[in-house]
Amino acid sequence: MFGKPLSLFKIFGFEIKIDVSWIFLAALITWSLASGLFPEYYKELPASAYWWMGAAGAVGLFMSIIIHELTHSLVARYYGLSMKEITLFIFGGVAHMEKDPPHPRAEFMISVVGPLSSFSVALLMLLIRRFGEASGWPVTVNGVADYLLWLNVVLGVFNLVPAFPLDGGRILRSVLWMWKKDLRWSTEIASQIGSGFGILLVVMGIALIVSGNFVAGFWWFLIGLFIRAAAQTSRTQFLARNLFNTLKVRDLMVRDPVTVPRSISLEQFIRDYVYRYHFQAYPVMSFGKLTGCIFVRQIAAIPRDEWSAYTVGAAAVPCSDEITIGPDDDANKALDIMTRTGNSRLLVVRGDQLEGIIALKDMLKYLALKDENTNVREPT
């Protein structure tokens, strides 16, 4: 969403990451609960109590989404799909699958378990709330439990809407896939419904804003925009996975990339390369061999009046796996690395030899050309 996600912790072998946008969401949720929802339902509590309840509600939302996505990941692993990480972003979370489910039953089971887990958490919150009321727990604790109960009910119901890429949309895709035996056609239909649902939410949001309900309208508007974009992005990712699965990195790379000599000064590097090409990272070469990489962000840590004293070689760092790939690797692997790291260009290397660069923009152009000509073939 807004750049490289932050890694938080690992559970059951899955790495939990958080998009920077979730920090904004957590603050907004806390404020909304502390200043709106909880004061409305629980009168005459101290202001500090409302803020503690708001913070607890935001943490509960965070955990509810993790549980929801974790169940997707565990079932996907059962069906042999590689699941390495879960990323939380501004409107929920996503479990990263490196390929599509092997058959409609797997798609159905992976999708349906998410809403079921949310309903299970809601039931648990109901039991906790009733126990708390019977035991005389503070109203602040029971209030948060009640909020999380209804939050998970809404989360489960909303995800059952048959709008791809929501869980309900994936369930719909599995049914269509089972019926027509055509995964691409099923994805197209489910994506169109998802996009249409997103537009409907946008219209509803605008109507609510015009009628005076700005907060609710604003949320519906944003969620609608997100679902429409997610539906289109999921369709593109599906087409990309199946197209690039037939190609190697060498088929899409540029063979004569811009390289930087390690002997030039940082001042010359900025003047002759950064201002000219506007890339964020450059391969550093010496006598025809790759010796490292230099990132524009590194220069910010060096005072400007010292640029002439530093060489590129002195500032360069080793090229990590996050920015390199082999020429014989599948193009899908390059796309996965770009998606995971946020790097739009990867160096194609073999040993200490730089063979080329593969760029996301070139891959997307190739995908768009194939899609326009309807030459992309998907497995059924």
GROMACS .gro file of C-alpha atoms in nm:
model
  380
    1MET     CA    1   0.000   0.000   0.000
    2PHE     CA    2   0.243   0.267   0.118
    3GLY     CA    3   0.580   0.097   0.080
    4LYS     CA    4   0.767  -0.186   0.242
    5PRO     CA    5   0.571  -0.338   0.535
    6LEU     CA    6   0.719  -0.369   0.883
    7SER     CA    7   0.783  -0.717   1.025
    8LEU     CA    8   0.627  -0.775   1.369
    9PHE     CA    9   0.653  -1.142   1.469
   10LYS     CA   10   0.617  -1.502   1.351
   11ILE     CA   11   0.346  -1.752   1.441
   12PHE     CA   12   0.311  -2.110   1.311
   13GLY     CA   13   0.588  -2.028   1.066
   14PHE     CA   14   0.402  -1.729   0.916
   15GLU     CA   15   0.563  -1.386   0.935
   16ILE     CA   16   0.317  -1.118   1.047
   17LYS     CA   17   0.381  -0.780   0.885
   18ILE     CA   18   0.206  -0.447   0.907
   19ASP     CA   19   0.167  -0.182   0.641
   20VAL     CA   20   0.238   0.174   0.752
   21SER     CA   21  -0.125   0.253   0.670
   22TRP     CA   22  -0.235   0.038   0.965
   23ILE     CA   23  -0.071   0.281   1.207
   24PHE     CA   24  -0.304   0.548   1.068
   25LEU     CA   25  -0.599   0.310   1.099
   26ALA     CA   26  -0.514   0.217   1.459
   27ALA     CA   27  -0.503   0.584   1.560
   28LEU     CA   28  -0.830   0.656   1.376
   29ILE     CA   29  -1.008   0.355   1.528
   30THR     CA   30  -0.889   0.446   1.878
   31TRP     CA   31  -1.009   0.804   1.836
   32SER     CA   32  -1.346   0.698   1.688
   33LEU     CA   33  -1.414   0.454   1.970
   34ALA     CA   34  -1.293   0.685   2.249
   35SER     CA   35  -1.477   0.994   2.129
   36GLY     CA   36  -1.783   0.844   1.965
   37LEU     CA   37  -1.895   0.484   2.014
   38PHE     CA   38  -1.807   0.412   2.377
   39PRO     CA   39  -1.927   0.749   2.519
   40GLU     CA   40  -2.256   0.695   2.334
   41TYR     CA   41  -2.324   0.356   2.493
   42TYR     CA   42  -2.145   0.390   2.827
   43LYS     CA   43  -2.232   0.723   2.986
   44GLU     CA   44  -2.044   0.925   3.248
   45LEU     CA   45  -1.715   0.737   3.247
   46PRO     CA   46  -1.385   0.925   3.287
   47ALA     CA   47  -1.226   1.039   2.962
   48SER     CA   48  -0.924   0.819   3.035
   49ALA     CA   49  -1.151   0.513   3.052
   50TYR     CA   50  -1.285   0.585   2.703
   51TRP     CA   51  -0.932   0.614   2.566
   52TRP     CA   52  -0.825   0.287   2.728
   53MET     CA   53  -1.134   0.119   2.582
   54GLY     CA   54  -1.057   0.268   2.241
   55ALA     CA   55  -0.699   0.141   2.251
   56ALA     CA   56  -0.816  -0.205   2.362
   57GLY     CA   57  -1.071  -0.207   2.080
   58ALA     CA   58  -0.804  -0.124   1.824
   59VAL     CA   59  -0.580  -0.404   1.956
   60GLY     CA   60  -0.879  -0.639   1.944
   61LEU     CA   61  -0.940  -0.544   1.580
   62PHE     CA   62  -0.574  -0.614   1.507
   63MET     CA   63  -0.593  -0.960   1.666
   64SER     CA   64  -0.927  -1.039   1.499
   65ILE     CA   65  -0.781  -0.971   1.154
   66ILE     CA   66  -0.472  -1.179   1.232
   67ILE     CA   67  -0.689  -1.474   1.341
   68HIS     CA   68  -0.901  -1.436   1.027
   69GLU     CA   69  -0.600  -1.435   0.794
   70LEU     CA   70  -0.416  -1.702   0.994
   71THR     CA   71  -0.696  -1.952   0.938
   72HIS     CA   72  -0.678  -1.883   0.563
   73SER     CA   73  -0.305  -1.951   0.575
   74LEU     CA   74  -0.330  -2.274   0.775
   75VAL     CA   75  -0.590  -2.423   0.540
   76ALA     CA   76  -0.391  -2.308   0.236
   77ARG     CA   77  -0.084  -2.483   0.379
   78TYR     CA   78  -0.294  -2.799   0.422
   79TYR     CA   79  -0.366  -2.791   0.048
   80GLY     CA   80   0.004  -2.755  -0.035
   81LEU     CA   81   0.015  -2.382  -0.104
   82SER     CA   82   0.323  -2.193   0.012
   83MET     CA   83   0.220  -1.926   0.262
   84LYS     CA   84   0.504  -1.729   0.417
   85GLU     CA   85   0.358  -1.405   0.544
   86ILE     CA   86   0.046  -1.212   0.642
   87THR     CA   87   0.033  -0.836   0.596
   88LEU     CA   88  -0.213  -0.607   0.770
   89PHE     CA   89  -0.307  -0.288   0.590
   90ILE     CA   90  -0.558  -0.007   0.624
   91PHE     CA   91  -0.875  -0.208   0.549
   92GLY     CA   92  -0.785  -0.553   0.669
   93GLY     CA   93  -0.519  -0.809   0.591
   94VAL     CA   94  -0.393  -1.036   0.320
   95ALA     CA   95  -0.231  -1.379   0.333
   96HIS     CA   96   0.022  -1.397   0.052
   97MET     CA   97  -0.024  -1.704  -0.171
   98GLU     CA   98   0.247  -1.764  -0.429
   99LYS     CA   99   0.007  -1.946  -0.663
  100ASP     CA  100  -0.364  -2.011  -0.709
  101PRO     CA  101  -0.541  -2.300  -0.531
  102PRO     CA  102  -0.502  -2.634  -0.713
  103HIS     CA  103  -0.876  -2.701  -0.748
  104PRO     CA  104  -1.218  -2.548  -0.667
  105ARG     CA  105  -1.260  -2.741  -0.341
  106ALA     CA  106  -0.933  -2.596  -0.208
  107GLU     CA  107  -1.041  -2.244  -0.309
  108PHE     CA  108  -1.375  -2.293  -0.131
  109MET     CA  109  -1.227  -2.430   0.190
  110ILE     CA  110  -0.950  -2.168   0.208
  111SER     CA  111  -1.206  -1.890   0.159
  112VAL     CA  112  -1.491  -2.005   0.383
  113VAL     CA  113  -1.273  -2.067   0.688
  114GLY     CA  114  -1.204  -1.692   0.726
  115PRO     CA  115  -1.565  -1.584   0.798
  116LEU     CA  116  -1.614  -1.898   1.011
  117SER     CA  117  -1.316  -1.796   1.225
  118SER     CA  118  -1.463  -1.446   1.270
  119PHE     CA  119  -1.795  -1.593   1.383
  120SER     CA  120  -1.605  -1.821   1.624
  121VAL     CA  121  -1.426  -1.520   1.776
  122ALA     CA  122  -1.765  -1.345   1.806
  123LEU     CA  123  -1.903  -1.647   1.996
  124LEU     CA  124  -1.600  -1.643   2.226
  125MET     CA  125  -1.654  -1.272   2.296
  126LEU     CA  126  -2.019  -1.342   2.374
  127LEU     CA  127  -1.919  -1.604   2.633
  128ILE     CA  128  -1.658  -1.368   2.781
  129ARG     CA  129  -1.909  -1.084   2.805
  130ARG     CA  130  -2.169  -1.302   2.978
  131PHE     CA  131  -1.911  -1.439   3.218
  132GLY     CA  132  -1.789  -1.087   3.287
  133GLU     CA  133  -2.139  -0.959   3.359
  134ALA     CA  134  -2.207  -1.252   3.593
  135SER     CA  135  -1.874  -1.199   3.769
  136GLY     CA  136  -1.916  -0.825   3.811
  137TRP     CA  137  -1.632  -0.722   3.581
  138PRO     CA  138  -1.592  -0.346   3.516
  139VAL     CA  139  -1.815  -0.198   3.250
  140THR     CA  140  -1.505  -0.098   3.053
  141VAL     CA  141  -1.401  -0.463   3.010
  142ASN     CA  142  -1.750  -0.582   2.923
  143GLY     CA  143  -1.791  -0.291   2.682
  144VAL     CA  144  -1.478  -0.383   2.488
  145ALA     CA  145  -1.587  -0.750   2.475
  146ASP     CA  146  -1.928  -0.641   2.339
  147TYR     CA  147  -1.760  -0.426   2.076
  148LEU     CA  148  -1.535  -0.712   1.964
  149LEU     CA  149  -1.836  -0.944   1.951
  150TRP     CA  150  -2.019  -0.725   1.701
  151LEU     CA  151  -1.699  -0.633   1.519
  152ASN     CA  152  -1.632  -0.997   1.436
  153VAL     CA  153  -1.994  -1.056   1.335
  154VAL     CA  154  -1.968  -0.764   1.092
  155LEU     CA  155  -1.625  -0.884   0.974
  156GLY     CA  156  -1.762  -1.231   0.902
  157VAL     CA  157  -2.080  -1.111   0.729
  158PHE     CA  158  -1.902  -0.846   0.522
  159ASN     CA  159  -1.644  -1.097   0.400
  160LEU     CA  160  -1.924  -1.326   0.279
  161VAL     CA  161  -2.040  -1.064   0.027
  162PRO     CA  162  -1.981  -1.232  -0.315
  163ALA     CA  163  -1.745  -0.958  -0.434
  164PHE     CA  164  -1.393  -1.067  -0.531
  165PRO     CA  165  -1.140  -1.049  -0.365
  166LEU     CA  166  -1.349  -1.070  -0.046
  167ASP     CA  167  -1.391  -1.424   0.086
  168GLY     CA  168  -1.744  -1.438  -0.052
  169GLY     CA  169  -1.609  -1.344  -0.395
  170ARG     CA  170  -1.354  -1.624  -0.375
  171ILE     CA  171  -1.628  -1.866  -0.271
  172LEU     CA  172  -1.825  -1.750  -0.576
  173ARG     CA  173  -1.516  -1.803  -0.793
  174SER     CA  174  -1.477  -2.157  -0.661
  175VAL     CA  175  -1.840  -2.236  -0.746
  176LEU     CA  176  -1.808  -2.088  -1.097
  177TRP     CA  177  -1.476  -2.269  -1.143
  178MET     CA  178  -1.637  -2.600  -1.045
  179TRP     CA  179  -1.926  -2.531  -1.284
  180LYS     CA  180  -1.738  -2.410  -1.594
  181LYS     CA  181  -1.399  -2.574  -1.532
  182ASP     CA  182  -1.243  -2.243  -1.637
  183LEU     CA  183  -1.044  -2.050  -1.376
  184ARG     CA  184  -0.985  -1.743  -1.593
  185TRP     CA  185  -1.354  -1.701  -1.679
  186SER     CA  186  -1.447  -1.748  -1.312
  187THR     CA  187  -1.191  -1.486  -1.208
  188GLU     CA  188  -1.320  -1.239  -1.468
  189ILE     CA  189  -1.681  -1.272  -1.348
  190ALA     CA  190  -1.592  -1.255  -0.978
  191SER     CA  191  -1.366  -0.952  -1.039
  192GLN     CA  192  -1.637  -0.767  -1.229
  193ILE     CA  193  -1.882  -0.825  -0.944
  194GLY     CA  194  -1.619  -0.708  -0.694
  195SER     CA  195  -1.551  -0.394  -0.894
  196GLY     CA  196  -1.924  -0.324  -0.923
  197PHE     CA  197  -1.971  -0.372  -0.548
  198GLY     CA  198  -1.689  -0.126  -0.484
  199ILE     CA  199  -1.858   0.134  -0.704
  200LEU     CA  200  -2.186   0.076  -0.519
  201LEU     CA  201  -2.018   0.144  -0.185
  202VAL     CA  202  -1.861   0.461  -0.324
  203VAL     CA  203  -2.204   0.585  -0.437
  204MET     CA  204  -2.355   0.496  -0.099
  205GLY     CA  205  -2.073   0.681   0.075
  206ILE     CA  206  -2.130   0.994  -0.131
  207ALA     CA  207  -2.503   0.977  -0.058
  208LEU     CA  208  -2.438   0.951   0.316
  209ILE     CA  209  -2.196   1.245   0.306
  210VAL     CA  210  -2.450   1.458   0.118
  211SER     CA  211  -2.720   1.363   0.370
  212GLY     CA  212  -2.500   1.487   0.655
  213ASN     CA  213  -2.356   1.160   0.788
  214PHE     CA  214  -1.996   1.245   0.703
  215VAL     CA  215  -1.812   0.985   0.914
  216ALA     CA  216  -2.008   0.682   0.792
  217GLY     CA  217  -2.011   0.815   0.436
  218PHE     CA  218  -1.637   0.873   0.442
  219TRP     CA  219  -1.572   0.513   0.553
  220TRP     CA  220  -1.806   0.362   0.293
  221PHE     CA  221  -1.643   0.577   0.026
  222LEU     CA  222  -1.291   0.467   0.119
  223ILE     CA  223  -1.387   0.100   0.154
  224GLY     CA  224  -1.559   0.113  -0.185
  225LEU     CA  225  -1.250   0.260  -0.349
  226PHE     CA  226  -1.034  -0.005  -0.186
  227ILE     CA  227  -1.255  -0.300  -0.291
  228ARG     CA  228  -1.276  -0.176  -0.650
  229ALA     CA  229  -0.898  -0.133  -0.668
  230ALA     CA  230  -0.841  -0.469  -0.496
  231ALA     CA  231  -1.070  -0.647  -0.744
  232GLN     CA  232  -0.880  -0.504  -1.040
  233THR     CA  233  -0.542  -0.572  -0.879
  234SER     CA  234  -0.635  -0.932  -0.794
  235ARG     CA  235  -0.740  -0.994  -1.153
  236THR     CA  236  -0.412  -0.850  -1.281
  237GLN     CA  237  -0.212  -1.059  -1.033
  238PHE     CA  238  -0.395  -1.372  -1.144
  239LEU     CA  239  -0.320  -1.305  -1.510
  240ALA     CA  240   0.040  -1.218  -1.426
  241ARG     CA  241   0.103  -1.536  -1.226
  242ASN     CA  242  -0.022  -1.757  -1.505
  243LEU     CA  243   0.154  -1.565  -1.783
  244PHE     CA  244   0.489  -1.520  -1.611
  245ASN     CA  245   0.488  -1.882  -1.498
  246THR     CA  246   0.574  -1.969  -1.859
  247LEU     CA  247   0.860  -1.717  -1.886
  248LYS     CA  248   1.210  -1.686  -1.745
  249VAL     CA  249   1.366  -1.368  -1.614
  250ARG     CA  250   1.602  -1.360  -1.914
  251ASP     CA  251   1.296  -1.336  -2.145
  252LEU     CA  252   1.192  -1.001  -1.995
  253MET     CA  253   1.516  -0.841  -1.877
  254VAL     CA  254   1.694  -0.542  -2.029
  255ARG     CA  255   2.041  -0.659  -2.128
  256ASP     CA  256   2.229  -0.328  -2.126
  257PRO     CA  257   2.132  -0.161  -1.796
  258VAL     CA  258   2.269   0.163  -1.658
  259THR     CA  259   2.570   0.086  -1.436
  260VAL     CA  260   2.792   0.308  -1.221
  261PRO     CA  261   3.175   0.285  -1.198
  262ARG     CA  262   3.290   0.243  -0.841
  263SER     CA  263   3.571   0.498  -0.889
  264ILE     CA  264   3.360   0.811  -0.951
  265SER     CA  265   3.268   1.054  -0.670
  266LEU     CA  266   2.924   1.077  -0.515
  267GLU     CA  267   2.898   1.429  -0.654
  268GLN     CA  268   2.947   1.300  -1.008
  269PHE     CA  269   2.712   1.008  -0.937
  270ILE     CA  270   2.433   1.245  -0.834
  271ARG     CA  271   2.493   1.480  -1.127
  272ASP     CA  272   2.542   1.226  -1.406
  273TYR     CA  273   2.319   0.939  -1.293
  274VAL     CA  274   2.057   1.028  -1.032
  275TYR     CA  275   1.947   1.354  -1.196
  276ARG     CA  276   1.952   1.191  -1.537
  277TYR     CA  277   1.790   0.850  -1.482
  278HIS     CA  278   1.591   0.902  -1.158
  279PHE     CA  279   1.634   0.543  -1.037
  280GLN     CA  280   1.651   0.465  -0.666
  281ALA     CA  281   1.923   0.197  -0.691
  282TYR     CA  282   2.216   0.139  -0.926
  283PRO     CA  283   2.455  -0.154  -0.982
  284VAL     CA  284   2.819  -0.068  -0.913
  285MET     CA  285   3.078  -0.215  -1.151
  286SER     CA  286   3.456  -0.254  -1.152
  287PHE     CA  287   3.648  -0.413  -1.441
  288GLY     CA  288   3.331  -0.570  -1.578
  289LYS     CA  289   3.226  -0.729  -1.250
  290LEU     CA  290   2.940  -0.644  -1.014
  291THR     CA  291   3.089  -0.524  -0.686
  292GLY     CA  292   2.783  -0.389  -0.507
  293CYS     CA  293   2.481  -0.161  -0.517
  294ILE     CA  294   2.430   0.202  -0.429
  295PHE     CA  295   2.096   0.344  -0.320
  296VAL     CA  296   1.996   0.706  -0.348
  297ARG     CA  297   1.870   0.700   0.011
  298GLN     CA  298   2.226   0.630   0.128
  299ILE     CA  299   2.342   0.967   0.005
  300ALA     CA  300   2.113   1.149   0.249
  301ALA     CA  301   2.329   1.033   0.541
  302ILE     CA  302   2.641   1.196   0.392
  303PRO     CA  303   2.681   1.576   0.419
  304ARG     CA  304   2.656   1.745   0.081
  305ASP     CA  305   2.993   1.918   0.117
  306GLU     CA  306   3.156   1.574   0.150
  307TRP     CA  307   3.013   1.423  -0.170
  308SER     CA  308   3.325   1.510  -0.367
  309ALA     CA  309   3.543   1.326  -0.113
  310TYR     CA  310   3.350   0.998  -0.122
  311THR     CA  311   3.362   0.751  -0.410
  312VAL     CA  312   3.071   0.534  -0.515
  313GLY     CA  313   3.274   0.228  -0.419
  314ALA     CA  314   3.316   0.356  -0.063
  315ALA     CA  315   2.942   0.410  -0.023
  316ALA     CA  316   2.822   0.095  -0.205
  317VAL     CA  317   2.681  -0.203  -0.016
  318PRO     CA  318   2.649  -0.572  -0.114
  319CYS     CA  319   2.352  -0.646  -0.339
  320SER     CA  320   2.104  -0.843  -0.128
  321ASP     CA  321   1.854  -1.109  -0.232
  322GLU     CA  322   1.584  -0.840  -0.217
  323ILE     CA  323   1.728  -0.668  -0.524
  324THR     CA  324   1.882  -0.957  -0.723
  325ILE     CA  325   1.756  -1.257  -0.917
  326GLY     CA  326   1.902  -1.516  -1.152
  327PRO     CA  327   1.839  -1.517  -1.529
  328ASP     CA  328   1.703  -1.873  -1.519
  329ASP     CA  329   1.449  -1.803  -1.245
  330ASP     CA  330   1.080  -1.787  -1.330
  331ALA     CA  331   0.950  -1.439  -1.402
  332ASN     CA  332   0.689  -1.506  -1.133
  333LYS     CA  333   0.966  -1.518  -0.875
  334ALA     CA  334   1.077  -1.169  -0.981
  335LEU     CA  335   0.719  -1.045  -0.942
  336ASP     CA  336   0.694  -1.202  -0.596
  337ILE     CA  337   1.018  -1.034  -0.484
  338MET     CA  338   0.900  -0.697  -0.616
  339THR     CA  339   0.564  -0.734  -0.441
  340ARG     CA  340   0.720  -0.839  -0.112
  341THR     CA  341   0.999  -0.580  -0.101
  342GLY     CA  342   0.854  -0.285  -0.291
  343ASN     CA  343   1.155  -0.281  -0.527
  344SER     CA  344   1.043  -0.211  -0.884
  345ARG     CA  345   1.375  -0.312  -1.045
  346LEU     CA  346   1.587  -0.623  -0.983
  347LEU     CA  347   1.943  -0.691  -1.094
  348VAL     CA  348   1.978  -1.008  -1.299
  349VAL     CA  349   2.304  -1.165  -1.187
  350ARG     CA  350   2.499  -1.485  -1.237
  351GLY     CA  351   2.787  -1.501  -0.990
  352ASP     CA  352   2.964  -1.165  -1.010
  353GLN     CA  353   2.835  -1.097  -1.361
  354LEU     CA  354   2.551  -0.852  -1.421
  355GLU     CA  355   2.344  -0.986  -1.712
  356GLY     CA  356   2.064  -0.730  -1.708
  357ILE     CA  357   1.782  -0.567  -1.514
  358ILE     CA  358   1.418  -0.668  -1.495
  359ALA     CA  359   1.173  -0.385  -1.426
  360LEU     CA  360   0.814  -0.400  -1.303
  361LYS     CA  361   0.699  -0.146  -1.562
  362ASP     CA  362   0.828  -0.367  -1.845
  363MET     CA  363   0.654  -0.672  -1.700
  364LEU     CA  364   0.325  -0.482  -1.672
  365LYS     CA  365   0.355  -0.356  -2.031
  366TYR     CA  366   0.408  -0.712  -2.151
  367LEU     CA  367   0.110  -0.830  -1.945
  368ALA     CA  368  -0.114  -0.552  -2.082
  369LEU     CA  369  -0.015  -0.639  -2.439
  370LYS     CA  370  -0.095  -1.007  -2.388
  371ASP     CA  371  -0.423  -0.925  -2.214
  372GLU     CA  372  -0.534  -0.694  -2.495
  373ASN     CA  373  -0.462  -0.963  -2.751
  374THR     CA  374  -0.636  -1.225  -2.533
  375ASN     CA  375  -0.336  -1.454  -2.571
  376VAL     CA  376  -0.298  -1.529  -2.201
  377ARG     CA  377  -0.386  -1.889  -2.129
  378GLU     CA  378  -0.481  -2.004  -1.781
  379PRO     CA  379  -0.500  -2.357  -1.648
  380THR     CA  380  -0.845  -2.505  -1.595
   0.00000   0.00000   0.00000
